[in-house]
Tab-separated table of C-alpha atoms in Angstrom:
chain	number	residue	atom	x	y	z
A	5	UNK	CA	0.022	-0.244	-0.084
A	6	UNK	CA	1.321	2.883	-1.000
A	7	UNK	CA	1.679	5.522	2.084
A	8	UNK	CA	1.063	9.106	-0.322
A	9	UNK	CA	-3.078	9.178	-0.355
A	10	UNK	CA	-2.723	12.079	2.802
A	11	UNK	CA	-3.066	15.089	1.094
A	12	UNK	CA	-4.451	17.453	3.017
A	13	UNK	CA	-3.177	20.666	1.026
A	14	UNK	CA	-5.344	19.084	-2.072
A	15	UNK	CA	-7.741	21.206	-3.106
A	16	UNK	CA	-10.448	19.212	-5.345
A	17	UNK	CA	-10.590	19.684	-9.140
A	18	UNK	CA	-14.049	20.135	-11.057
A	19	UNK	CA	-14.024	17.320	-12.361
A	20	UNK	CA	-13.055	15.336	-9.098
A	21	UNK	CA	-16.141	12.616	-7.433
A	22	UNK	CA	-15.226	13.752	-3.673
A	23	UNK	CA	-16.965	10.732	-1.021
A	24	UNK	CA	-17.499	11.818	3.012
A	25	UNK	CA	-17.159	9.192	5.344
A	26	UNK	CA	-17.460	8.343	8.619
A	27	UNK	CA	-14.269	5.839	10.055
A	28	UNK	CA	-13.502	4.189	12.780
A	29	UNK	CA	-9.883	1.912	12.595
A	30	UNK	CA	-9.916	-1.208	14.699
A	31	UNK	CA	-7.766	-1.595	17.869
A	32	UNK	CA	-4.171	-0.880	16.920
A	33	UNK	CA	-4.645	1.316	13.794
A	34	UNK	CA	-4.231	4.927	13.530
A	35	UNK	CA	-6.493	7.585	11.673
A	36	UNK	CA	-4.544	8.626	9.018
A	37	UNK	CA	-3.572	4.358	8.425
A	38	UNK	CA	-7.123	3.719	7.954
A	39	UNK	CA	-7.255	6.449	6.223
A	40	UNK	CA	-4.668	5.864	3.254
A	41	UNK	CA	-6.096	2.017	3.383
A	42	UNK	CA	-9.680	3.162	2.981
A	43	UNK	CA	-8.401	5.859	0.474
A	44	UNK	CA	-6.047	3.027	-1.310
A	45	UNK	CA	-8.480	-0.277	-1.747
A	46	UNK	CA	-11.698	2.215	-3.184
A	47	UNK	CA	-9.142	2.981	-5.667
A	48	UNK	CA	-5.727	1.595	-7.460
A	49	UNK	CA	-3.893	0.057	-4.624
A	50	UNK	CA	-4.113	-3.399	-2.146
A	51	UNK	CA	-2.755	-4.720	1.397
A	52	UNK	CA	0.747	-4.453	-0.354
A	53	UNK	CA	3.186	-2.977	-2.396
A	54	UNK	CA	2.316	-4.575	-5.952
A	55	UNK	CA	4.574	-3.971	-8.658
A	56	UNK	CA	2.041	-3.828	-11.393
A	57	UNK	CA	1.457	-0.771	-10.366
A	58	UNK	CA	4.003	2.255	-11.432
A	59	UNK	CA	4.319	5.567	-10.229
A	60	UNK	CA	2.978	7.692	-12.996
A	61	UNK	CA	0.333	5.906	-13.707
A	62	UNK	CA	0.090	6.123	-9.442
A	63	UNK	CA	-0.017	9.148	-10.021
A	64	UNK	CA	-2.556	9.924	-12.492
A	65	UNK	CA	-5.178	8.068	-10.843
A	66	UNK	CA	-4.322	8.125	-6.986
A	67	UNK	CA	-6.784	9.038	-4.758
A	68	UNK	CA	-6.756	11.572	-2.273
A	69	UNK	CA	-7.454	12.544	1.301
A	70	UNK	CA	-7.927	16.141	1.322
A	71	UNK	CA	-10.329	16.211	4.475
A	72	UNK	CA	-9.001	14.037	7.403
A	73	UNK	CA	-10.404	15.461	11.398
A	74	UNK	CA	-10.242	12.235	13.830
A	75	UNK	CA	-12.219	13.200	16.561
A	76	UNK	CA	-15.197	13.741	14.250
A	77	UNK	CA	-14.492	10.332	13.017
A	78	UNK	CA	-14.758	12.148	8.821
A	79	UNK	CA	-12.427	11.936	6.123
A	80	UNK	CA	-13.624	13.319	2.289
A	81	UNK	CA	-11.284	11.494	-0.371
A	82	UNK	CA	-11.497	12.822	-3.949
A	83	UNK	CA	-10.745	10.530	-6.360
A	84	UNK	CA	-9.736	11.046	-10.324
A	85	UNK	CA	-13.176	10.792	-13.271
A	86	UNK	CA	-10.995	8.339	-14.713
A	87	UNK	CA	-11.711	5.856	-11.869
A	88	UNK	CA	-15.480	5.268	-12.755
A	89	UNK	CA	-17.399	4.001	-15.979
A	90	UNK	CA	-19.149	7.528	-15.762
A	91	UNK	CA	-22.754	5.944	-16.311
A	92	UNK	CA	-22.437	3.330	-14.075
A	93	UNK	CA	-24.022	3.137	-10.641
A	94	UNK	CA	-22.803	-0.204	-9.666
A	95	UNK	CA	-19.687	0.320	-10.498
A	96	UNK	CA	-18.582	3.461	-8.738
A	97	UNK	CA	-20.476	1.716	-5.622
A	98	UNK	CA	-18.152	-1.516	-6.476
A	99	UNK	CA	-15.346	1.351	-5.411
A	100	UNK	CA	-16.778	3.735	-3.161
A	101	UNK	CA	-18.850	1.824	-1.605
A	102	UNK	CA	-17.703	-2.184	-2.182
A	103	UNK	CA	-14.427	-3.845	-0.271
A	104	UNK	CA	-13.813	-1.035	2.139
A	105	UNK	CA	-16.922	-1.859	3.805
A	106	UNK	CA	-15.279	-5.001	5.002
A	107	UNK	CA	-11.831	-4.265	6.716
A	108	UNK	CA	-10.602	-5.290	9.353
A	109	UNK	CA	-8.635	-2.598	9.280
A	110	UNK	CA	-11.416	-0.376	10.411
A	111	UNK	CA	-14.305	-1.367	12.740
A	112	UNK	CA	-17.137	0.646	10.787
A	113	UNK	CA	-16.873	2.522	7.732
A	114	UNK	CA	-19.950	4.521	6.579
A	115	UNK	CA	-20.219	6.588	3.417
A	116	UNK	CA	-22.058	9.495	3.915
A	117	UNK	CA	-22.285	11.587	0.217
A	118	UNK	CA	-21.134	11.129	-2.942
A	119	UNK	CA	-20.556	14.666	-4.628
A	120	UNK	CA	-20.823	14.533	-8.153
A	121	UNK	CA	-19.013	16.422	-11.030
A	122	UNK	CA	-19.974	17.634	-13.667
A	123	UNK	CA	-18.891	15.519	-16.296
A	124	UNK	CA	-21.298	12.293	-14.172
A	125	UNK	CA	-23.795	14.205	-13.757
A	126	UNK	CA	-23.737	14.362	-17.809
A	127	UNK	CA	-24.112	11.123	-18.109
A	128	UNK	CA	-27.554	10.325	-16.893
A	129	UNK	CA	-30.925	11.844	-17.701
A	130	UNK	CA	-32.000	12.662	-14.487
A	131	UNK	CA	-36.121	12.426	-13.829
A	132	UNK	CA	-37.661	11.866	-17.422
A	133	UNK	CA	-41.431	13.715	-15.188
A	134	UNK	CA	-39.921	14.617	-12.526
A	135	UNK	CA	-41.960	16.442	-9.621
A	136	UNK	CA	-43.498	19.129	-12.200
A	137	UNK	CA	-44.566	15.995	-14.684
A	138	UNK	CA	-46.340	14.195	-11.984
A	139	UNK	CA	-48.079	17.560	-11.310
A	140	UNK	CA	-48.627	17.833	-14.782
A	141	UNK	CA	-49.566	14.105	-15.423
A	142	UNK	CA	-51.855	14.300	-12.791
A	143	UNK	CA	-53.859	17.599	-13.243
A	144	UNK	CA	-52.527	19.543	-9.419
A	145	UNK	CA	-50.328	22.160	-9.143
A	146	UNK	CA	-51.099	23.612	-5.955
A	147	UNK	CA	-51.879	20.647	-3.362
A	148	UNK	CA	-49.911	18.198	-2.133
A	149	UNK	CA	-50.900	15.037	-3.461
A	150	UNK	CA	-53.073	11.938	-1.660
A	151	UNK	CA	-52.050	8.814	-1.996
A	152	UNK	CA	-52.366	5.139	-0.613
A	153	UNK	CA	-50.825	1.589	-0.638
A	154	UNK	CA	-53.947	-1.194	-1.266
A	155	UNK	CA	-53.794	-3.200	2.611
A	156	UNK	CA	-53.312	-5.376	3.703
A	157	UNK	CA	-50.071	-5.793	1.758
A	158	UNK	CA	-50.333	-8.991	0.406
A	159	UNK	CA	-53.816	-11.539	0.488
A	160	UNK	CA	-56.279	-9.695	-1.280
A	161	UNK	CA	-57.314	-11.665	-5.130
A	162	UNK	CA	-56.989	-9.074	-7.826
A	163	UNK	CA	-61.079	-8.770	-7.786
A	164	UNK	CA	-60.951	-7.167	-4.218
A	165	UNK	CA	-57.475	-5.580	-4.444
A	166	UNK	CA	-59.379	-3.551	-7.265
A	167	UNK	CA	-62.491	-2.643	-5.513
A	168	UNK	CA	-60.515	-1.619	-1.989
A	169	UNK	CA	-57.981	0.906	-5.550
A	170	UNK	CA	-61.171	2.288	-6.577
A	171	UNK	CA	-62.781	3.283	-3.232
A	172	UNK	CA	-59.402	4.508	-1.851
A	173	UNK	CA	-60.014	7.282	-5.784
A	174	UNK	CA	-63.379	8.081	-5.680
A	175	UNK	CA	-62.496	9.040	-1.779
A	176	UNK	CA	-59.957	10.869	-2.679
A	177	UNK	CA	-56.704	10.062	-3.890
A	178	UNK	CA	-55.272	10.780	-6.394
A	179	UNK	CA	-52.603	8.032	-6.495
A	180	UNK	CA	-52.970	4.210	-5.546
A	181	UNK	CA	-50.383	2.181	-5.125
A	182	UNK	CA	-48.890	-2.210	-4.611
A	183	UNK	CA	-47.274	-3.117	-1.603
A	184	UNK	CA	-43.776	-3.534	-1.409
A	185	UNK	CA	-44.307	-7.415	-1.027
A	186	UNK	CA	-46.891	-7.880	-3.760
A	187	UNK	CA	-45.632	-9.339	-7.516
A	188	UNK	CA	-46.776	-11.798	-9.072
A	189	UNK	CA	-48.867	-14.162	-6.372
A	190	UNK	CA	-51.079	-17.251	-7.052
A	191	UNK	CA	-53.876	-14.973	-5.793
A	192	UNK	CA	-53.448	-12.113	-7.277
A	193	UNK	CA	-51.325	-12.100	-10.578
A	194	UNK	CA	-50.004	-9.559	-12.073
A	195	UNK	CA	-51.716	-9.023	-15.307
A	196	UNK	CA	-55.046	-9.449	-14.076
A	197	UNK	CA	-54.737	-7.246	-10.993
A	198	UNK	CA	-53.400	-4.728	-13.783
A	199	UNK	CA	-56.107	-4.859	-16.153
A	200	UNK	CA	-59.292	-4.524	-13.049
A	201	UNK	CA	-57.251	-1.380	-10.674
A	202	UNK	CA	-56.958	0.112	-13.933
A	203	UNK	CA	-60.130	-0.078	-15.380
A	204	UNK	CA	-61.916	0.648	-12.028
A	205	UNK	CA	-59.096	4.067	-11.853
A	206	UNK	CA	-60.627	5.075	-15.295
A	207	UNK	CA	-64.129	4.697	-14.018
A	208	UNK	CA	-63.340	6.428	-10.995
A	209	UNK	CA	-61.865	8.861	-13.043
A	210	UNK	CA	-65.035	9.149	-15.069
A	211	UNK	CA	-66.972	9.789	-11.849
A	212	UNK	CA	-65.100	12.482	-10.076
A	213	UNK	CA	-63.707	14.778	-12.761
A	214	UNK	CA	-59.514	13.891	-11.540
A	215	UNK	CA	-56.874	11.769	-12.145
A	216	UNK	CA	-56.681	8.463	-10.657
A	217	UNK	CA	-53.197	6.841	-11.264
A	218	UNK	CA	-52.629	3.765	-10.494
A	219	UNK	CA	-49.040	2.116	-9.914
A	220	UNK	CA	-48.663	-1.589	-9.784
A	221	UNK	CA	-45.742	-3.062	-8.787
A	222	UNK	CA	-43.200	-4.769	-11.920
A	223	UNK	CA	-40.520	-6.250	-9.270
A	224	UNK	CA	-39.677	-8.928	-11.416
A	225	UNK	CA	-37.015	-11.945	-10.342
A	226	UNK	CA	-35.368	-10.862	-13.891
A	227	UNK	CA	-34.858	-7.311	-15.787
A	228	UNK	CA	-36.336	-8.833	-19.399
A	229	UNK	CA	-39.592	-9.879	-17.310
A	230	UNK	CA	-39.930	-6.270	-15.039
A	231	UNK	CA	-39.348	-4.854	-18.780
A	232	UNK	CA	-42.572	-7.185	-19.866
A	233	UNK	CA	-44.066	-6.022	-17.368
A	234	UNK	CA	-44.110	-2.598	-17.944
A	235	UNK	CA	-44.682	-2.774	-21.493
A	236	UNK	CA	-48.385	-4.676	-20.720
A	237	UNK	CA	-48.784	-1.615	-18.058
A	238	UNK	CA	-48.276	0.559	-21.071
A	239	UNK	CA	-50.757	-1.244	-23.319
A	240	UNK	CA	-53.158	-1.058	-20.806
A	241	UNK	CA	-52.823	2.662	-20.823
A	242	UNK	CA	-51.021	2.396	-17.515
A	243	UNK	CA	-49.162	6.243	-16.641
A	244	UNK	CA	-47.092	4.508	-14.351
A	245	UNK	CA	-44.960	1.823	-12.553
A	246	UNK	CA	-43.421	0.824	-9.253
A	247	UNK	CA	-40.242	-1.170	-8.634
A	248	UNK	CA	-38.428	-2.227	-5.359
A	249	UNK	CA	-35.035	0.137	-5.969
A	250	UNK	CA	-33.273	-1.679	-3.330
A	251	UNK	CA	-34.282	-5.838	-3.476
A	252	UNK	CA	-33.935	-4.694	-7.670
A	253	UNK	CA	-30.547	-3.665	-7.528
A	254	UNK	CA	-29.148	-0.467	-9.493
A	255	UNK	CA	-28.416	-2.640	-12.703
A	256	UNK	CA	-32.073	-2.841	-12.855
A	257	UNK	CA	-32.992	0.499	-12.129
A	258	UNK	CA	-30.775	1.715	-14.135
A	259	UNK	CA	-32.223	-0.485	-17.406
A	260	UNK	CA	-35.706	-0.079	-15.842
A	261	UNK	CA	-34.840	3.898	-16.666
A	262	UNK	CA	-34.210	3.464	-19.407
A	263	UNK	CA	-37.104	1.373	-20.724
A	264	UNK	CA	-39.625	3.730	-19.356
A	265	UNK	CA	-38.420	6.453	-21.057
A	266	UNK	CA	-39.914	4.445	-24.505
A	267	UNK	CA	-42.850	3.908	-22.837
A	268	UNK	CA	-43.627	7.055	-21.346
A	269	UNK	CA	-44.487	6.007	-17.568
A	270	UNK	CA	-43.738	7.616	-14.620
A	271	UNK	CA	-41.305	5.668	-12.059
A	272	UNK	CA	-41.861	5.581	-8.716
A	273	UNK	CA	-39.214	4.460	-5.749
A	274	UNK	CA	-40.059	2.111	-2.742
A	275	UNK	CA	-36.957	1.952	-1.406
A	276	UNK	CA	-37.676	-1.097	1.145
A	277	UNK	CA	-34.839	-3.081	2.232
A	278	UNK	CA	-32.788	0.671	2.249
A	279	UNK	CA	-32.145	0.014	6.046
A	280	UNK	CA	-30.023	-3.131	5.742
A	281	UNK	CA	-27.102	-1.086	4.874
A	282	UNK	CA	-28.368	3.088	5.962
A	283	UNK	CA	-29.507	2.649	9.447
A	284	UNK	CA	-26.793	2.192	11.155
A	285	UNK	CA	-25.052	6.086	11.695
A	286	UNK	CA	-21.513	4.052	12.030
A	287	UNK	CA	-21.662	1.710	9.028
A	288	UNK	CA	-22.496	1.499	5.304
A	289	UNK	CA	-24.501	3.657	3.189
A	290	UNK	CA	-26.339	6.646	4.135
A	291	UNK	CA	-30.112	7.212	3.026
A	292	UNK	CA	-29.224	10.295	1.206
A	293	UNK	CA	-26.652	8.357	-0.840
A	294	UNK	CA	-29.229	6.375	-2.346
A	295	UNK	CA	-31.907	9.687	-2.503
A	296	UNK	CA	-29.061	11.163	-4.809
A	297	UNK	CA	-28.114	7.891	-7.118
A	298	UNK	CA	-31.978	7.589	-7.784
A	299	UNK	CA	-32.365	11.657	-8.687
A	300	UNK	CA	-29.431	10.289	-11.094
A	301	UNK	CA	-30.612	7.837	-12.672
A	302	UNK	CA	-33.621	9.461	-13.184
A	303	UNK	CA	-36.936	7.724	-10.395
A	304	UNK	CA	-39.307	10.659	-11.041
A	305	UNK	CA	-40.729	9.994	-7.064
A	306	UNK	CA	-39.068	8.197	-3.911
A	307	UNK	CA	-40.110	7.687	-0.407
A	308	UNK	CA	-37.708	9.366	1.771
A	309	UNK	CA	-39.502	9.010	5.570
A	310	UNK	CA	-42.270	11.160	7.097
A	311	UNK	CA	-41.012	12.502	10.664
A	312	UNK	CA	-44.281	11.883	12.291
A	313	UNK	CA	-44.932	8.699	11.455
A	314	UNK	CA	-43.557	4.631	12.181
A	315	UNK	CA	-40.691	4.744	10.096
A	316	UNK	CA	-37.268	5.319	11.415
A	317	UNK	CA	-35.543	9.320	10.431
A	318	UNK	CA	-35.339	12.291	12.113
A	319	UNK	CA	-36.794	15.494	10.706
A	320	UNK	CA	-33.392	16.491	9.714
A	321	UNK	CA	-32.458	13.247	7.653
A	322	UNK	CA	-36.058	13.472	5.743
A	323	UNK	CA	-35.667	17.544	5.056
A	324	UNK	CA	-32.200	16.950	4.253
A	325	UNK	CA	-33.511	14.146	1.637
A	326	UNK	CA	-36.522	16.362	0.397
A	327	UNK	CA	-33.670	19.126	-0.160
A	328	UNK	CA	-31.530	16.645	-2.235
A	329	UNK	CA	-34.709	15.476	-4.205
A	330	UNK	CA	-36.354	18.991	-5.433
A	331	UNK	CA	-32.982	21.675	-4.768
A	332	UNK	CA	-31.010	22.640	-7.862
A	333	UNK	CA	-28.333	23.329	-5.747
A	334	UNK	CA	-27.407	21.528	-2.978
A	335	UNK	CA	-25.135	24.068	0.227
A	336	UNK	CA	-22.800	21.853	1.723
A	337	UNK	CA	-23.659	21.264	5.724
A	338	UNK	CA	-20.341	20.054	7.355
A	339	UNK	CA	-22.601	19.129	10.410
A	340	UNK	CA	-25.023	16.803	8.957
A	341	UNK	CA	-21.840	15.872	6.527
A	342	UNK	CA	-23.481	17.198	2.820
A	343	UNK	CA	-21.373	17.835	0.048
A	344	UNK	CA	-21.867	20.771	-2.099
A	345	UNK	CA	-23.818	19.598	-5.186
A	346	UNK	CA	-24.753	21.229	-8.451
A	347	UNK	CA	-27.411	18.847	-10.250
A	348	UNK	CA	-26.468	20.691	-13.271
A	349	UNK	CA	-30.469	20.984	-14.032
A	350	UNK	CA	-31.977	17.306	-13.566
A	351	UNK	CA	-35.830	18.148	-12.749
A	352	UNK	CA	-36.056	16.738	-9.220
A	353	UNK	CA	-37.800	14.003	-8.173
A	354	UNK	CA	-41.267	13.887	-6.105
A	355	UNK	CA	-40.639	13.372	-2.620
A	356	UNK	CA	-43.159	10.648	-0.921
A	357	UNK	CA	-43.765	10.598	2.931
A	358	UNK	CA	-44.889	7.330	3.487
A	359	UNK	CA	-45.235	5.261	6.470
A	360	UNK	CA	-47.931	5.191	9.554
A	361	UNK	CA	-49.773	8.237	8.949
A	362	UNK	CA	-53.507	9.059	9.749
A	363	UNK	CA	-55.435	11.819	8.416
A	364	UNK	CA	-55.196	14.091	11.890
A	365	UNK	CA	-51.062	13.987	10.402
A	366	UNK	CA	-51.607	16.106	7.754
A	367	UNK	CA	-51.106	19.690	9.254
A	368	UNK	CA	-48.218	18.331	11.081
A	369	UNK	CA	-47.032	17.109	7.669
A	370	UNK	CA	-48.006	20.055	5.930
A	371	UNK	CA	-45.902	22.387	7.726
A	372	UNK	CA	-43.322	20.771	7.398
A	373	UNK	CA	-43.109	19.392	3.412
A	374	UNK	CA	-44.752	22.599	2.084
A	375	UNK	CA	-46.794	21.456	-0.608
A	376	UNK	CA	-44.224	19.709	-2.791
A	377	UNK	CA	-45.083	16.189	-1.292
A	378	UNK	CA	-46.834	13.085	-1.786
A	379	UNK	CA	-48.676	12.011	1.273
A	380	UNK	CA	-48.984	8.201	1.290
A	381	UNK	CA	-51.633	6.526	3.676
A	382	UNK	CA	-51.882	2.773	4.286
A	383	UNK	CA	-53.729	2.020	7.754
A	384	UNK	CA	-54.507	5.466	7.413
A	385	UNK	CA	-56.987	5.280	5.029
A	386	UNK	CA	-57.683	1.839	4.897
A	387	UNK	CA	-59.172	1.290	9.026
A	388	UNK	CA	-61.290	4.621	8.938
A	389	UNK	CA	-64.302	3.160	10.927
A	390	UNK	CA	-66.454	4.548	8.302
A	391	UNK	CA	-64.537	1.949	5.652
A	392	UNK	CA	-61.508	2.999	3.019
A	393	UNK	CA	-63.920	5.530	1.030
A	394	UNK	CA	-64.591	7.721	4.717
A	395	UNK	CA	-61.060	7.417	4.973
A	396	UNK	CA	-60.135	8.587	1.534
A	397	UNK	CA	-61.991	11.841	2.245
A	398	UNK	CA	-61.001	12.006	5.100
A	399	UNK	CA	-57.512	13.081	4.356
A	400	UNK	CA	-58.818	15.657	2.008
A	401	UNK	CA	-60.653	17.309	4.125
A	402	UNK	CA	-57.815	17.266	6.171
A	403	UNK	CA	-55.822	18.407	3.034
A	404	UNK	CA	-57.828	21.025	2.548
A	405	UNK	CA	-58.166	22.236	5.758
A	406	UNK	CA	-54.943	22.440	6.482
A	407	UNK	CA	-54.175	24.493	3.639
A	408	UNK	CA	-56.872	27.075	4.655
A	409	UNK	CA	-55.506	27.308	7.814
A	410	UNK	CA	-58.321	25.913	9.443
A	411	UNK	CA	-58.190	23.827	11.827
A	412	UNK	CA	-58.710	19.963	11.771
A	413	UNK	CA	-62.017	19.872	14.845
A	414	UNK	CA	-63.153	23.216	13.531
A	415	UNK	CA	-63.131	21.858	10.159
A	416	UNK	CA	-64.516	18.694	11.133
A	417	UNK	CA	-67.720	20.673	12.397
A	418	UNK	CA	-69.284	20.024	8.920
A	419	UNK	CA	-67.381	16.758	7.715
A	420	UNK	CA	-68.428	13.768	9.298
A	421	UNK	CA	-65.373	11.735	7.749
A	422	UNK	CA	-63.082	14.015	9.453
A	423	UNK	CA	-64.864	14.122	12.516
A	424	UNK	CA	-65.069	10.226	12.858
A	425	UNK	CA	-60.930	9.987	12.077
A	426	UNK	CA	-60.350	12.434	14.718
A	427	UNK	CA	-62.706	10.504	17.176
A	428	UNK	CA	-60.493	7.520	16.485
A	429	UNK	CA	-56.898	9.031	16.141
A	430	UNK	CA	-56.961	12.218	17.626
A	431	UNK	CA	-54.221	11.888	20.626
A	432	UNK	CA	-56.715	13.173	23.469
């Protein structure tokens, strides 16, 4: 292993890819030694001196640890763009989040953030629809969107699934999606579910005068099958597909993004399984990195957490994810381990707040996120004492109250669905 990767005086070039890492050296290893090995292993080097690494090649491609704070257990590394296949998320991750996570020389390593250079941004198209395109698709410009997940997660047959979706639509939902573990089971096959639910979505549109979007899960065993399912939806007249981004994998997601543009379909990204490597604050990969990769590849909307619901994620973490979804230029924030990022005009993603939400939480959600959020309810709609239609209606009523600056209690006086929701979910 070379010893010249610590380079505190180095100023990253505009073409460098920059990463911030949290590192904890194992007992008996000093901080600088750990940083050196991390930088080398994530780029050009190995655990021992290698004769095939010439001084000339090393000088050209070596990484630069240009920031090191042992007290904060933080380093920043600048990598030459030539180390990467710039249009390949799997290749980039194999370097900066690959073997280094398994090195014995460190007890813990966490990739906190990646700042992508313009050259890499230019290799990706970003979202095809993005936040503005989704608003145009749904025909709603001035409020958050209301969505739901068909519940129970799995177990309903295709007819019942479509019925629950229809009731959600006529009650006021803009979007209805499959849950993450529903794909093509015997009791609810993909094709039959898609046909029946899209047909009832069209019926709900004619009855309500609003656009209604069904987000059918195309997650599949192979990329070929995933694309087949997407094209099946296209032929049925769908506007959306949903995919489980982490179980499907980055190659599958990049493939789907390319094919979805040709099909003219929007992409909803469910992040299930992300906590396997994002939840530990000392080891793995941050959700911030996952969100940035989704925008780079070009997902149109992404689950980011709720602050007030059932999912893990502090308010500052969730809002940092929101910023990466919607801002064109994200400023650096050392306290939050965020590197400056210029998205170069890539369209913003539509943030999705989902997980353990009830209609009573809508004022808080609106206060936290503003209008540019998709508020997605599961049990908060389907557990309403008056049923799914009333649950969806209660959500729209709570949103109307929030937009008008009226308390839910006052608004509920003339809206029985909301009144019933308050009786069930409002904390005494």
